[in-house]
Coordinates of C-alpha atoms in Angstrom, one line a residue:
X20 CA 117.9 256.1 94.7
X21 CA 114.2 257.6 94.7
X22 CA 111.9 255.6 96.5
X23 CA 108.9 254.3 93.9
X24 CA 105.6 254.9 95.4
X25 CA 102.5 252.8 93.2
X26 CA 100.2 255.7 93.2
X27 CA 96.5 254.8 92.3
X28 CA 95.3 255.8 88.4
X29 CA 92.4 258.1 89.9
X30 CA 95.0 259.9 92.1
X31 CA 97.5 260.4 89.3
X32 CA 94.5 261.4 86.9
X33 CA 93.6 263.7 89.4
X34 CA 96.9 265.2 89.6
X35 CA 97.5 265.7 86.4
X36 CA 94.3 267.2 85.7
X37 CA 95.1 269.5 88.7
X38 CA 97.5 270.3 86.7
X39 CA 96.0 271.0 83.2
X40 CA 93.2 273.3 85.2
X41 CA 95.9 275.6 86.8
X42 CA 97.8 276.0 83.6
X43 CA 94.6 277.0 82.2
X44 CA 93.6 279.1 84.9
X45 CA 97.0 281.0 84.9
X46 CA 96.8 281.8 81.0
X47 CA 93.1 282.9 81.5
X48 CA 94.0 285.6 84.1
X49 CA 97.3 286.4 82.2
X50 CA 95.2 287.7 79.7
X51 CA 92.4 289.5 81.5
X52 CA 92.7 292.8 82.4
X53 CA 94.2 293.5 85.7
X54 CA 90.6 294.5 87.6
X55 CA 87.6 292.7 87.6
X56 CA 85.7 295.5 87.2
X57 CA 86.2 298.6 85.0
X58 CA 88.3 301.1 86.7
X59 CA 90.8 304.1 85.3
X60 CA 94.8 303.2 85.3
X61 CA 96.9 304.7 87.5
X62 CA 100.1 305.5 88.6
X63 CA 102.2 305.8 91.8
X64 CA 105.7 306.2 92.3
X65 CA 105.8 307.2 95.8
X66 CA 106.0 303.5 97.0
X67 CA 109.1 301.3 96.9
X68 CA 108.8 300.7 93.1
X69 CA 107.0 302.4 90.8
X70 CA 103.5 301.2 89.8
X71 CA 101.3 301.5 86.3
X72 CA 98.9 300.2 85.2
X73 CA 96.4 300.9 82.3
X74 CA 92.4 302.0 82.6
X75 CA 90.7 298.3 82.8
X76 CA 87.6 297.5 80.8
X77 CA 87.3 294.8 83.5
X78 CA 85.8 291.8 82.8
X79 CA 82.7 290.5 81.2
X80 CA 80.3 287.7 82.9
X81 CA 80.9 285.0 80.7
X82 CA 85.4 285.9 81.7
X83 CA 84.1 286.3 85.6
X84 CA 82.1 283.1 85.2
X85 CA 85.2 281.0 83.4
X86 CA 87.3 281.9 85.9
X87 CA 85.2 281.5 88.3
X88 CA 84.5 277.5 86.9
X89 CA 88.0 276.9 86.9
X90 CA 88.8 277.9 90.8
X91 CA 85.9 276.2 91.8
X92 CA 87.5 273.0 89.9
X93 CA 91.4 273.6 90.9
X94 CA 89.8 274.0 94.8
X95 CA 87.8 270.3 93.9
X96 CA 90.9 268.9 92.4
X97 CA 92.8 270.3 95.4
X98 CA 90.8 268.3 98.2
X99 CA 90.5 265.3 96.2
X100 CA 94.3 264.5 95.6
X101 CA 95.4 265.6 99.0
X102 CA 92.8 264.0 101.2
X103 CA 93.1 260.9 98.8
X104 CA 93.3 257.6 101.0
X105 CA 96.7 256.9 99.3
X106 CA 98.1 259.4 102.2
X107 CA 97.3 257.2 105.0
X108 CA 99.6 254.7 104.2
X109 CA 102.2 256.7 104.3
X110 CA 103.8 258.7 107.5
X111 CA 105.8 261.5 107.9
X112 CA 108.7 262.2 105.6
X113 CA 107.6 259.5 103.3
X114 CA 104.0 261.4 102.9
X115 CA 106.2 264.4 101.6
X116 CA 108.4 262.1 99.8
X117 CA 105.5 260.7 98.2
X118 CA 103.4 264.2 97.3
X119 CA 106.5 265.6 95.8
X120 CA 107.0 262.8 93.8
X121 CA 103.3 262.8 92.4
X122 CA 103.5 266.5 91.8
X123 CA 106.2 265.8 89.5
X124 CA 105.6 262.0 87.9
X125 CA 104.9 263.7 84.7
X126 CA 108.6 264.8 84.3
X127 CA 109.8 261.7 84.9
X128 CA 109.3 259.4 81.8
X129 CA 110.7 256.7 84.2
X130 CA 107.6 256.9 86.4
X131 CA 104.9 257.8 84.2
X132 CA 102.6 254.4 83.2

């Protein structure tokens, strides 16, 4: 049987948004272009695998400053949840225990408040 850890609300709320902000992160840069800045596309075959890609527009301040927003909250989110004071209570194995767990108390309904 999984061992139940009674993780604090602002450590689960900062896990979860954690979360939320690297979801939205990853769908932001999925649909920027694939360079920051303009540059022509290319492509090279004489590596291991063929590479393509298309001429970039690159991307405009207000796209550079979103994503720029969000790394600068997922790093903030980052530090809080694992230097949380929860952690000291725990050692060892039962730390990692305890972080996987949190990662994933949102597919659990059995954990979730």
């Amino acid at each position: 049987m999984a061992t139940p850890y009674d993780f604090p609300s602002d450590l689960r709320a900062g896990q979860e948004e954690l979360h939320q902000v690297q979801a939205e992160l990853s769908a932001l840069l999925r649909r920027l272009p694939w360079s920051v800045v303009p540059l022509d596309g290319f492509s090279d075959d004489n590596g291991w695998r063929k590479i393509e890609r298309p001429a970039s527009p690159g991307w405009t301040e207000d796209e550079q400053a979103e994503v720029e927003k969000l790394r600068r909250r997922e790093h903030e989110l980052a530090v809080f949840v694992s230097g949380h004071r929860f952690w000291s209570q725990l050692d060892g194995a039962a730390r990692v225990d305890a972080r996987m767990k949190l990662k994933h108390t949102k597919d659990d309904p059995e954990e979730t408040p």
